[in-house]
Short mmCIF file of C-alpha atoms and ligand atoms in Angstrom, two decimals:
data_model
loop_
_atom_site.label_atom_id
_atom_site.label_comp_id
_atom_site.label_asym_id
_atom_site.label_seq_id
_atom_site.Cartn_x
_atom_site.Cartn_y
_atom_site.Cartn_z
CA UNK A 238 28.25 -20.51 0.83
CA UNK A 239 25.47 -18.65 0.05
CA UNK A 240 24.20 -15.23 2.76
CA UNK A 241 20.13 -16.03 2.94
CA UNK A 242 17.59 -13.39 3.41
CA UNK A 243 16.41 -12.83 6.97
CA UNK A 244 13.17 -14.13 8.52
CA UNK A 245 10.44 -12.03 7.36
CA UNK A 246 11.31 -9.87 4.79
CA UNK A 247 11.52 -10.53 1.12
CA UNK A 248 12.30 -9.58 -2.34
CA UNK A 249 10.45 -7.47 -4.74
CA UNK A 250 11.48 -8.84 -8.14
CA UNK A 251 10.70 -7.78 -12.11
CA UNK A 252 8.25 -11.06 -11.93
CA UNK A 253 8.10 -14.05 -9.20
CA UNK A 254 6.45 -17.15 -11.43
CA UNK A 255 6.36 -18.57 -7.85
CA UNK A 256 4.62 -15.77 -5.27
CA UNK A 257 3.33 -13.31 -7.94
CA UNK A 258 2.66 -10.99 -5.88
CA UNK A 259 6.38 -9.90 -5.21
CA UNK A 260 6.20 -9.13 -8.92
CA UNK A 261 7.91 -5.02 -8.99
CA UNK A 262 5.18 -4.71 -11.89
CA UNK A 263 2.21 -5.31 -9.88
CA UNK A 264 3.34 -3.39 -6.97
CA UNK A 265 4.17 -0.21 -9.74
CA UNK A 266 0.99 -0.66 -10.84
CA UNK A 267 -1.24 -0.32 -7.41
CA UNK A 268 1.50 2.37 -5.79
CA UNK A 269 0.51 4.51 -9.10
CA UNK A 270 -3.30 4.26 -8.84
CA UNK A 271 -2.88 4.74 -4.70
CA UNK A 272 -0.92 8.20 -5.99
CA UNK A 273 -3.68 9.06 -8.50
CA UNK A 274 -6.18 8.66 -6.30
CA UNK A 275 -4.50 10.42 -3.20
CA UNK A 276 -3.66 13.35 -5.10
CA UNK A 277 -7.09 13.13 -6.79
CA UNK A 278 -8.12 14.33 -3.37
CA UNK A 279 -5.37 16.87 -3.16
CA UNK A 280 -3.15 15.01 -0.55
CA UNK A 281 0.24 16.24 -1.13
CA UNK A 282 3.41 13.34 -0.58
CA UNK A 283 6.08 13.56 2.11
CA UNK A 284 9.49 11.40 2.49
CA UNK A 285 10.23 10.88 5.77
CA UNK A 286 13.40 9.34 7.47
CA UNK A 287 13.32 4.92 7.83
CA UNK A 288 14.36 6.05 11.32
CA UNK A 289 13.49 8.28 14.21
CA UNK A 290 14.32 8.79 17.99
CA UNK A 291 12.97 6.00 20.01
CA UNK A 292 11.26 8.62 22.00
CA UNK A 293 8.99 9.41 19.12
CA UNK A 294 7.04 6.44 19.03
CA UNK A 295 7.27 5.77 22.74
CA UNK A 296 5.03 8.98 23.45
CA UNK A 297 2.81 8.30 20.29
CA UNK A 298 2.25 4.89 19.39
CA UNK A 299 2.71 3.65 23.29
CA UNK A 300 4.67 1.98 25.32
CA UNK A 301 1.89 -0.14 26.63
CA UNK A 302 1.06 -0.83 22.78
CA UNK A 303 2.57 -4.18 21.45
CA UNK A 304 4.46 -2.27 19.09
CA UNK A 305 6.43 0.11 21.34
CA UNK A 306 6.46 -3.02 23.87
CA UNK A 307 7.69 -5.55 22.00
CA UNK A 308 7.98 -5.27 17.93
CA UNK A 309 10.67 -2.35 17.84
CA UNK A 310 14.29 -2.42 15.87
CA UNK A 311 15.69 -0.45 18.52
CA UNK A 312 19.32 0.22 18.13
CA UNK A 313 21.50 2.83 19.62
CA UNK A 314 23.69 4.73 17.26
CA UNK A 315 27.68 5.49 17.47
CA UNK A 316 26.37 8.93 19.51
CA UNK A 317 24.55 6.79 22.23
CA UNK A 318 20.96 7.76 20.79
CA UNK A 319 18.40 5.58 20.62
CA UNK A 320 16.73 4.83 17.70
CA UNK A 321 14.15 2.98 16.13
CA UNK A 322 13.06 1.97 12.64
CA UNK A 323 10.08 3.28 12.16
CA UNK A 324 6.88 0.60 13.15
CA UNK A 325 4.44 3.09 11.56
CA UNK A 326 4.18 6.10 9.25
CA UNK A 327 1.59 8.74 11.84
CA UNK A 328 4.18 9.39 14.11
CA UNK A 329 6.76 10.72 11.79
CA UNK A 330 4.59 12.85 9.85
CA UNK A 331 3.27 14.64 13.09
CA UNK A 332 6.78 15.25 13.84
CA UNK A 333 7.78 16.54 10.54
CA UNK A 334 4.65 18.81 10.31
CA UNK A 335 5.69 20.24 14.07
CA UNK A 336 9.23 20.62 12.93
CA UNK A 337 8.69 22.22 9.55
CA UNK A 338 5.52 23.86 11.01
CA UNK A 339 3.55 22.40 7.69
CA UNK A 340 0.24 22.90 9.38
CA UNK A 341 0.85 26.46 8.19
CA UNK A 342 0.65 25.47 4.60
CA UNK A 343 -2.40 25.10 3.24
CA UNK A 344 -1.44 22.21 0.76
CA UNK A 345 0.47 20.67 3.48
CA UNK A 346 -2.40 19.73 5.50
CA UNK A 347 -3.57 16.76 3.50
CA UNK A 348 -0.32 14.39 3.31
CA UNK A 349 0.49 11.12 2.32
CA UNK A 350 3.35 8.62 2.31
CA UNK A 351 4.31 5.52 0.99
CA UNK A 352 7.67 3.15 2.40
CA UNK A 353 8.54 0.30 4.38
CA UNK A 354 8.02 -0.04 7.87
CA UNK A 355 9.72 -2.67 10.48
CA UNK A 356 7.90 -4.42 13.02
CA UNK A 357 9.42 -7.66 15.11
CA UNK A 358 6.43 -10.15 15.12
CA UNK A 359 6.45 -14.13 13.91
CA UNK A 360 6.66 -13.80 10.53
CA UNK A 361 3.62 -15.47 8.77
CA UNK A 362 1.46 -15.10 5.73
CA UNK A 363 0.60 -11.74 5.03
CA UNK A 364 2.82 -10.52 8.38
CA UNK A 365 6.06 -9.93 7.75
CA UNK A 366 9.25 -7.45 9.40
CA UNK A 367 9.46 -5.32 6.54
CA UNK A 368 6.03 -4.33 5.44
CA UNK A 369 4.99 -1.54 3.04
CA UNK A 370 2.57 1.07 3.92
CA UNK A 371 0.78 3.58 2.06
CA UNK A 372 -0.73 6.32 4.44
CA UNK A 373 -2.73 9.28 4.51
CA UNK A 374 -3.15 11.75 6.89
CA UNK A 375 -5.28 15.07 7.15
CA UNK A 376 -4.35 17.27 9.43
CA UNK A 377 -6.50 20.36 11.17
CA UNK A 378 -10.00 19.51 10.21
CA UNK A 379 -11.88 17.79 14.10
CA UNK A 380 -15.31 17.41 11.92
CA UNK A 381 -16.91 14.21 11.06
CA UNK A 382 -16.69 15.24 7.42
CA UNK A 383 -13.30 15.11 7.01
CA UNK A 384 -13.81 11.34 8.84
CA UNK A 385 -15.89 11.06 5.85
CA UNK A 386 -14.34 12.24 3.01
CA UNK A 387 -11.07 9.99 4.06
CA UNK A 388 -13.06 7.11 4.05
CA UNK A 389 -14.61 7.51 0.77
CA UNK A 390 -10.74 8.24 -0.21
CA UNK A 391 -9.67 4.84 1.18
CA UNK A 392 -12.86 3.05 -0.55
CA UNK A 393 -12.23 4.75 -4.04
CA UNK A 394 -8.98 3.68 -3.69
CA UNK A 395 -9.88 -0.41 -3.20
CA UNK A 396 -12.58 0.12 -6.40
CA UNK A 397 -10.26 1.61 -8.53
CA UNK A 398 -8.25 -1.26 -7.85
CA UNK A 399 -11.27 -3.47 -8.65
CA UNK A 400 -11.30 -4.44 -5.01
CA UNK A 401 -14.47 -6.50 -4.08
CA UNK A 402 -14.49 -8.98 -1.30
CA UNK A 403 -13.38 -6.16 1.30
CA UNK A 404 -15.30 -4.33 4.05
CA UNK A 405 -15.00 -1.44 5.86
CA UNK A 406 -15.74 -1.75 9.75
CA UNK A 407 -16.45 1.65 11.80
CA UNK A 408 -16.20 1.85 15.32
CA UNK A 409 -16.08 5.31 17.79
CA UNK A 410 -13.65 5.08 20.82
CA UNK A 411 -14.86 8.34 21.83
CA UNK A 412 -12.94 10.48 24.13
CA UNK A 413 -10.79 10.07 26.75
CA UNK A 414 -13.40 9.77 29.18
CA UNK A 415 -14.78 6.91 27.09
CA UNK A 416 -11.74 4.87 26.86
CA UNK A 417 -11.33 4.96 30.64
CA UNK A 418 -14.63 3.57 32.05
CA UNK A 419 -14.61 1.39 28.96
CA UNK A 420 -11.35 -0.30 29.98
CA UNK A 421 -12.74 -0.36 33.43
CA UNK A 422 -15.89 -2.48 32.60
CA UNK A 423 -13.66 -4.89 30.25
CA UNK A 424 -11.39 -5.51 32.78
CA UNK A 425 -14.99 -5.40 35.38
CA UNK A 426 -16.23 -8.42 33.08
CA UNK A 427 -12.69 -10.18 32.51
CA UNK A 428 -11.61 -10.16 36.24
CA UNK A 429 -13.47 -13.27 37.54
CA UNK A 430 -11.97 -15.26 34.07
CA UNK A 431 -8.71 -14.07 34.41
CA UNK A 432 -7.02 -17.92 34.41
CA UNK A 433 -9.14 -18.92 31.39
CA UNK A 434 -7.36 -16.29 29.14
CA UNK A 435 -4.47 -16.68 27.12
CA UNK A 436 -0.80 -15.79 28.79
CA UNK A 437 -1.10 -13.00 26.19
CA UNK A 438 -4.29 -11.62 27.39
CA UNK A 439 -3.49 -11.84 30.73
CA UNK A 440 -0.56 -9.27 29.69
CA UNK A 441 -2.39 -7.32 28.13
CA UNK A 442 -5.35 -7.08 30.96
CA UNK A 443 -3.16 -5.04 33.01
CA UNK A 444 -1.29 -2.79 30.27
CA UNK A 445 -3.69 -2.75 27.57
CA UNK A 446 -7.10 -4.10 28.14
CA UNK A 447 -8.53 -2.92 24.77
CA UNK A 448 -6.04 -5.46 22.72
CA UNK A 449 -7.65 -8.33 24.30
CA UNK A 450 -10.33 -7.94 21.95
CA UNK A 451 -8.27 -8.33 19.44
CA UNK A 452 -7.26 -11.93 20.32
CA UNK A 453 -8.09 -14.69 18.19
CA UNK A 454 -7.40 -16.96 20.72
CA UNK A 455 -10.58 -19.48 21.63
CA UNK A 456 -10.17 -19.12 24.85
CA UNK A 457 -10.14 -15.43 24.98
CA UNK A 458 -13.13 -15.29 22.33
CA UNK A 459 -14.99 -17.69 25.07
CA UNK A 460 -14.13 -15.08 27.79
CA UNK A 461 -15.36 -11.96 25.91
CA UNK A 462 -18.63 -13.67 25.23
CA UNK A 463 -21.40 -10.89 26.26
CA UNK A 464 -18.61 -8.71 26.89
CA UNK A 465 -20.07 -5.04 26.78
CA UNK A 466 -19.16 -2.57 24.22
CA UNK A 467 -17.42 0.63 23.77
CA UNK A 468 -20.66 1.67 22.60
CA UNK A 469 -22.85 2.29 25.73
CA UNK A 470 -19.92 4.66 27.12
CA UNK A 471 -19.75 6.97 24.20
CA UNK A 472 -20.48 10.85 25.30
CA UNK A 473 -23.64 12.74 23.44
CA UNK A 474 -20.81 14.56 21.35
CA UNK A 475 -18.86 11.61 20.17
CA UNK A 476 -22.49 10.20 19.70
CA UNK A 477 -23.58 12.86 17.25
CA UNK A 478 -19.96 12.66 15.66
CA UNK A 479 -20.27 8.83 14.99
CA UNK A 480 -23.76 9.23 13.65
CA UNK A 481 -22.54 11.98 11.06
CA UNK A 482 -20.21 9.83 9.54
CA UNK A 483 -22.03 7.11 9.19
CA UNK A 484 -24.75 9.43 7.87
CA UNK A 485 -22.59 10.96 5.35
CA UNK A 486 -21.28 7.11 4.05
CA UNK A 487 -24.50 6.34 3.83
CA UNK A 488 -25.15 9.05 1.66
CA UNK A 489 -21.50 8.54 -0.37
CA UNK A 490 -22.98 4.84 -0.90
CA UNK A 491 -19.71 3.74 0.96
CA UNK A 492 -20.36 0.33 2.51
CA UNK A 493 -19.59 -0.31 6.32
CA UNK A 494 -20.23 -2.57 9.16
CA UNK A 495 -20.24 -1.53 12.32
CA UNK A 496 -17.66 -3.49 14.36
CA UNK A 497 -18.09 -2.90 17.94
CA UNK A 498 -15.14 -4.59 19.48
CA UNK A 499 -12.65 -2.79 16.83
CA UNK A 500 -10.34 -0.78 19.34
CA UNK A 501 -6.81 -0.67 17.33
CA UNK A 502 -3.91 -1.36 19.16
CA UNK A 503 -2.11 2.29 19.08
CA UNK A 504 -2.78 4.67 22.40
CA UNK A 505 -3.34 7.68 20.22
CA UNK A 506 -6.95 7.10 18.80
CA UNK A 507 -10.40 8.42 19.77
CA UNK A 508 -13.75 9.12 18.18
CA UNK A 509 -13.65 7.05 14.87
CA UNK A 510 -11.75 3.88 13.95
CA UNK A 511 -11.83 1.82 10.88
CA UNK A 512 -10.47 -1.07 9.47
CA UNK A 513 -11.00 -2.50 5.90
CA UNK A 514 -10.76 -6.31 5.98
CA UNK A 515 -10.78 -8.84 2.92
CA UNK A 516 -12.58 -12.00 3.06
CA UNK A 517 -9.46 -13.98 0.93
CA UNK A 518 -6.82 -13.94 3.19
CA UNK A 519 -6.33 -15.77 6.10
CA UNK A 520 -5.47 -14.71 9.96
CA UNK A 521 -4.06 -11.77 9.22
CA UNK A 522 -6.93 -9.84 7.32
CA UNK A 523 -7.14 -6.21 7.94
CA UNK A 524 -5.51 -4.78 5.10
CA UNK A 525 -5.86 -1.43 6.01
CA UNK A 526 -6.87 0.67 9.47
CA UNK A 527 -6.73 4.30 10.59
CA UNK A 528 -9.17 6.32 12.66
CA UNK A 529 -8.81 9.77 14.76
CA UNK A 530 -6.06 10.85 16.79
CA UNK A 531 -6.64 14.53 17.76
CA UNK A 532 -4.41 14.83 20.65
CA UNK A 533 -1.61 13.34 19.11
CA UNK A 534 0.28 16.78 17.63
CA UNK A 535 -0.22 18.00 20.67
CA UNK A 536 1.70 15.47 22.93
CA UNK A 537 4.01 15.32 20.95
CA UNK A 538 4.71 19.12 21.30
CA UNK A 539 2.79 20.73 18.90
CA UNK A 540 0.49 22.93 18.14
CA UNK A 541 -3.64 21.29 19.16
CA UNK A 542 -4.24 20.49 16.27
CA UNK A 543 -6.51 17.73 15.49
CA UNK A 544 -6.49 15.01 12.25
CA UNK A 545 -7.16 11.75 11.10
CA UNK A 546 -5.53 9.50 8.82
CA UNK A 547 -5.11 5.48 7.32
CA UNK A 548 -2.44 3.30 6.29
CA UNK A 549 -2.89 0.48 3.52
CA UNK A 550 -0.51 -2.64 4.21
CA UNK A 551 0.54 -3.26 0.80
CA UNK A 552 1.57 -6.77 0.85
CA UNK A 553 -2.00 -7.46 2.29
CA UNK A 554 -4.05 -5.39 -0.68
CA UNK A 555 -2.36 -7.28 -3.37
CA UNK A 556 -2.49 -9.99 -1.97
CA UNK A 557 -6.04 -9.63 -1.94
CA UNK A 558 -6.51 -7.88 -5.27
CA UNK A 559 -4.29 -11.17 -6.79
CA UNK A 560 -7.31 -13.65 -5.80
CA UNK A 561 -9.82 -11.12 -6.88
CA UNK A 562 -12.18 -12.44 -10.10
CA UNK A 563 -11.78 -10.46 -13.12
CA UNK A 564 -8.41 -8.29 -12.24
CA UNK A 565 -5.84 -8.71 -14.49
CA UNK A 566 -2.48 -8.15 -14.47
CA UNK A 567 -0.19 -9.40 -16.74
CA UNK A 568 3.64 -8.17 -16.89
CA UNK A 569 4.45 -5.40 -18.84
CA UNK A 570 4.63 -6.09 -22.41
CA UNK A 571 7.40 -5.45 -24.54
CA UNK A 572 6.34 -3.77 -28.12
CA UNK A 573 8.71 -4.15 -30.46
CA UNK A 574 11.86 -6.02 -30.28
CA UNK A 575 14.79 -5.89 -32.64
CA UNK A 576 17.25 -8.27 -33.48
CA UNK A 577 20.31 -6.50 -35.47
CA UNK A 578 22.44 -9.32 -37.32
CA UNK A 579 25.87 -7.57 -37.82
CA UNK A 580 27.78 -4.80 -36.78
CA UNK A 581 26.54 -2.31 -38.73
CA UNK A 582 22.80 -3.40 -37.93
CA UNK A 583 23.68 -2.94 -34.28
CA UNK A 584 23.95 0.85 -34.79
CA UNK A 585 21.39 1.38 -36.74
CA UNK A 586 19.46 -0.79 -34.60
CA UNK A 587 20.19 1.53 -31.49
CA UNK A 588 19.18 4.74 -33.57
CA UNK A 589 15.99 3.66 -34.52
CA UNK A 590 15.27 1.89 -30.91
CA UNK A 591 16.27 5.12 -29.33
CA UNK A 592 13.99 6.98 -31.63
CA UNK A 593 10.69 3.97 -30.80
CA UNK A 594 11.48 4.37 -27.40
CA UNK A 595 11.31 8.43 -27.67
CA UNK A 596 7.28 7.88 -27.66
CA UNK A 597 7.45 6.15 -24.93
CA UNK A 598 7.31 2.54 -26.07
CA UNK A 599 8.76 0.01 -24.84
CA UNK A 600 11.72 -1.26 -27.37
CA UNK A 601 13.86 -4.41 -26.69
CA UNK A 602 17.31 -4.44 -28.75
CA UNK A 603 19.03 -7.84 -28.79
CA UNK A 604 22.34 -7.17 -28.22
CA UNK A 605 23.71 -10.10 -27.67
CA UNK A 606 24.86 -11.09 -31.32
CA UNK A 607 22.80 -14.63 -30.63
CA UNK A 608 21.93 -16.68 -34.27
CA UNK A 609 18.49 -15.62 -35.81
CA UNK A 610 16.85 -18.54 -34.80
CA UNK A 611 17.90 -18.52 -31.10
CA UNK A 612 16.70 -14.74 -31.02
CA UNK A 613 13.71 -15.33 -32.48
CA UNK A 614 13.02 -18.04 -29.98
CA UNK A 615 13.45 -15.54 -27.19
CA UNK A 616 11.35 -13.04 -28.48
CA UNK A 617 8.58 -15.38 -28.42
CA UNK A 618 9.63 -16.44 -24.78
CA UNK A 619 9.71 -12.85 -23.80
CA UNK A 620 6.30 -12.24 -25.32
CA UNK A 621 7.34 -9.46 -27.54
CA UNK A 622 4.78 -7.97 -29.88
CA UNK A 623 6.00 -7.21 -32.82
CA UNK A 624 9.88 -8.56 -33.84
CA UNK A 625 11.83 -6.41 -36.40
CA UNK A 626 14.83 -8.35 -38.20
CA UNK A 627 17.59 -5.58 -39.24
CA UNK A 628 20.39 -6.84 -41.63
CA UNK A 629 22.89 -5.79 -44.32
CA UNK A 630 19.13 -6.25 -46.69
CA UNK A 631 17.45 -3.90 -45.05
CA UNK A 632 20.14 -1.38 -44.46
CA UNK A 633 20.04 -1.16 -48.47
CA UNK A 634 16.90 -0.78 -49.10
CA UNK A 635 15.50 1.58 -45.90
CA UNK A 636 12.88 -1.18 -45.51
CA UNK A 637 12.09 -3.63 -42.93
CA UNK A 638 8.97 -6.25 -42.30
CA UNK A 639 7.67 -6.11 -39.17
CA UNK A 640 6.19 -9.39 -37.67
CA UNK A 641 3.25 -9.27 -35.78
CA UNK A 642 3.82 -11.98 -33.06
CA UNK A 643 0.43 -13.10 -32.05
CA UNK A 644 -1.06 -13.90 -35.48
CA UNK A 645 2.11 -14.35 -37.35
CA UNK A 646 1.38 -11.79 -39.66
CA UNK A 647 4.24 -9.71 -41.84
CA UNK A 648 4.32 -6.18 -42.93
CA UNK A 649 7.14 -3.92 -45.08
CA UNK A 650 7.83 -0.59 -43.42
CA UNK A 651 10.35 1.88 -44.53
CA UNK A 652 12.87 2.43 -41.80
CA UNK A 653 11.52 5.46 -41.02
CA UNK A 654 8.20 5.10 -40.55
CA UNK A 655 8.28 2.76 -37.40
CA UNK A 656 8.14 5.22 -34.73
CA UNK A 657 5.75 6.50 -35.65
CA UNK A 658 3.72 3.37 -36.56
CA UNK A 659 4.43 2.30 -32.79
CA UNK A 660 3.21 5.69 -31.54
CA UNK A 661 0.25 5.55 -33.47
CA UNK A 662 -0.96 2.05 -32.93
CA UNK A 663 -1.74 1.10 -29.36
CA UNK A 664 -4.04 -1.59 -30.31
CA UNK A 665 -3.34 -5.02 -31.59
CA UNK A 666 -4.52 -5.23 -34.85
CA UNK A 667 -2.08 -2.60 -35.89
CA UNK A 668 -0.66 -3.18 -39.14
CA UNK A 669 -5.06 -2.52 -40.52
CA UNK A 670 -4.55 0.47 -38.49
CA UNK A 671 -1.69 2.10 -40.05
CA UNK A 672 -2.28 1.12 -43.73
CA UNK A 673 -1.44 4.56 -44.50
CA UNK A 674 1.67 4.64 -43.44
CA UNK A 675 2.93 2.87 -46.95
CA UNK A 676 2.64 6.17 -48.72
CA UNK A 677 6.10 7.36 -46.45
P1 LIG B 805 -1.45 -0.75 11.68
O1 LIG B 805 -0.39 0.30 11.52
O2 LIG B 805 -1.06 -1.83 12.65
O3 LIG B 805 -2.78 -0.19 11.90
O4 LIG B 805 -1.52 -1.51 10.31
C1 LIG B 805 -2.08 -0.97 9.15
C2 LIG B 805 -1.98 -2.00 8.05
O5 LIG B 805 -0.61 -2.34 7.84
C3 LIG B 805 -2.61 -3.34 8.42
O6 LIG B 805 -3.98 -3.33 8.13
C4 LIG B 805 -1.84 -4.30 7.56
O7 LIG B 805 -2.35 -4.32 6.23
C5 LIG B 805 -0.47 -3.69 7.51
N1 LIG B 805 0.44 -4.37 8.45
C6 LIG B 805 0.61 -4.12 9.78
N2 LIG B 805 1.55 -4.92 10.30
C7 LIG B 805 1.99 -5.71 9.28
C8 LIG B 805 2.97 -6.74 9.17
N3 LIG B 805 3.72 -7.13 10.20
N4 LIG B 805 3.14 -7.32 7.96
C9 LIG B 805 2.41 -6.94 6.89
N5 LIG B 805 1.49 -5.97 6.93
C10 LIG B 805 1.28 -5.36 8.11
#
């Protein structure tokens, strides 16, 4: 009998015909342009343990937050601790930088991280247990510029990925002060609808009023109708601070929306919020969120120091980037692929694969002693470029042909000069390309 895979999580595979987009290429591909761009902007990476004490997220995240409430793998170890996997990546790298004191460092004030996180919720498209996050956050900086520049960070990010049906929607929760008569007036306007909400929102009135605006329940969306907004609560500083930012976006040509009932669901926000949401998937579109949270170091016993930061679901932005016109990505392709027929072949075979593969190209060496024909067939399956046939002929003479796959095209090479013709040619037209390499 056969062990399944539990609800909610999944494999990433070499290449999924089926769900593409738990191809290990594709995700390689976006994790390395996420790093390039991050470090473009001088964001340094941490590791960070897959679990932390319960505690930790219980003072940060919230216990009135759905996560703390109701979404944690809490488990208690053999010493009686509690611990948690970790719903989120903020929490852990405030606690790091207060442990290791990074905020000392210069270069360890911009950070980012990239890993799974756990979160118990009904598994649906785009939501799963195990999700991957990348996240950055910037630590020590309370201006709206640094708001800014993040921003633009999480927006060069999406176009480098050739991102285009996404938006970025800005919100200010302001400060403390804010928050408080703000949650007063929702629950001021909810009150005399109370048994027209959802069972959830009714939860949620008395822990966490601000989540029921993130329902997507009808009844709850009839219920906030002419609701009021954060908006006419916000103090003259957090005022000037929203304006700068969107000011400076402006400026950056970073598109936004301003989306006055975006709140987040974690206790530890205030001035700015964001969220970027995609327009091809379903329910469950934000694909990525962050905002403010300059108290945060502090309650967690740290120094005051303020930052702001994002996380990108990763399931959800290639998900997205998948139905995207005009991005590509096809599986890694391999160059050259040699079939050895004979013993001696192999070895000769593995010398000069080990010397293609020395400039970095990708070199596949049929080892598996197959006929001609049935190797040649999967070469062409695998959708190797060029196919190199070594037997006892070519071991005499030092000479080999090379086939060009795609147009069926053959050219002689001396042994010796295939490395180099692989190194030399990135293009498909090679063999025009490297005409010169006869005179070897
Ligand atoms: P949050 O930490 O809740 O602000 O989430 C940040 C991003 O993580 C979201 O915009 C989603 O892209 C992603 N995310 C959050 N929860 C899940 C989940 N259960 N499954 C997949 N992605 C998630």
């Amino acid at each position: 009998m056969t062990v399944p895979i539990p609800p909610g999580v999944y494999d990433i595979v070499p290449r999924d015909p089926k769900e593409p987009w738990r191809s290990s290429y594709i995700w390689n591909r976006v994790e390395t342009v996420l790093r390039e761009v991050a470090e473009s902007f001088c964001c340094r990476e941490v590791r960070l343990p897959m679990f932390e004490r319960t505690e930790l997220f219980q003072r940060s995240v919230g216990e009135s937050s759905d996560i703390v409430s109701k979404e944690m793998y809490t488990f208690e170890d053999r010493g009686g601790r509690s611990l948690s996997l970790r719903p989120e990546g903020t929490a852990s790298v405030m606690r790091a930088c207060i442990d290791k004191q990074l905020y000392l460092l210069p270069e360890a004030q911009r950070l980012f991280y990239l890993g799974p996180m756990f979160r118990y919720d009904r598994p649906q498209a785009g939501r799963y247990r195990q999700f991957y996050q990348f996240g950055v956050e910037m630590i020590g900086n309370p201006h709206p510029e640094q708001d800014a520049e993040l921003i633009q960070m999480i927006w060069t990010m999406h176009e480098r990925l050739g991102m285009k049906d996404v938006v970025i929607g800005l919100n200010s929760l302001g400060n403390e002060a804010t928050r408080r008569h703000y949650r007063e007036a929702l629950q001021a306007h909810c009150r005399p609808h109370f048994s027209e909400m959802s069972e959830e929102s009714q939860r949620r009135f008395h822990v966490n009023p601000l989540r029921i605006l993130d329902s997507k329940d009808e009844r709850d969306k009839e219920v906030l109708k002419g609701a009021p907004t954060i908006e006419k609560f916000l103090d003259e500083v957090s005022r000037r601070h929203f304006a700068r930012v969107q000011e400076l976006l402006t400026a950056l040509e970073v598109p936004f929306s301003i989306a006055a009932s975006l709140v987040r669901g974690l206790d530890y926000y205030n001035h700015i919020v964001f969220e970027v949401t995609s327009g091809k998937l379903g329910a469950q579109n934000a694909v990525a969120g962050g905002g403010r949270y300059d108290g945060l170091m502090k309650e967690l016993g740290g120094p005051d120091l303020p930052a702001v930061g994002f996380a990108i679901g990763l399931e959800r932005l290639i998900l997205t980037l998948l139905k995207t016109e005009g991005v590509e990505m096809g599986p890694p392709k391999i160059r050259l692929h040699i079939i050895p027929l004979g013993e001696k072949a192999v070895q000769a075979a593995m010398c000069l694969a080990g010397r293609v593969r020395e400039g970095n190209v990708s070199c596949f060496l049929d080892l598996s002693a197959r006929k001609l024909k049935a190797a040649m067939q999967q070469a062409s399956g695998m959708g190797s470029e060029y196919v190199l046939v070594l037997g006892e002929e070519e071991l005499t003479t030092c000479r080999a042909e090379l086939k060009e796959m795609s147009t069926g095209r053959t050219q002689s090479f001396p042994l010796d000069a295939i490395p180099r013709f692989f190194q030399k040619s990135a293009q498909e037209s090679a063999f025009d390309h490297f005409t010169s390499c006869n005179k070897c």
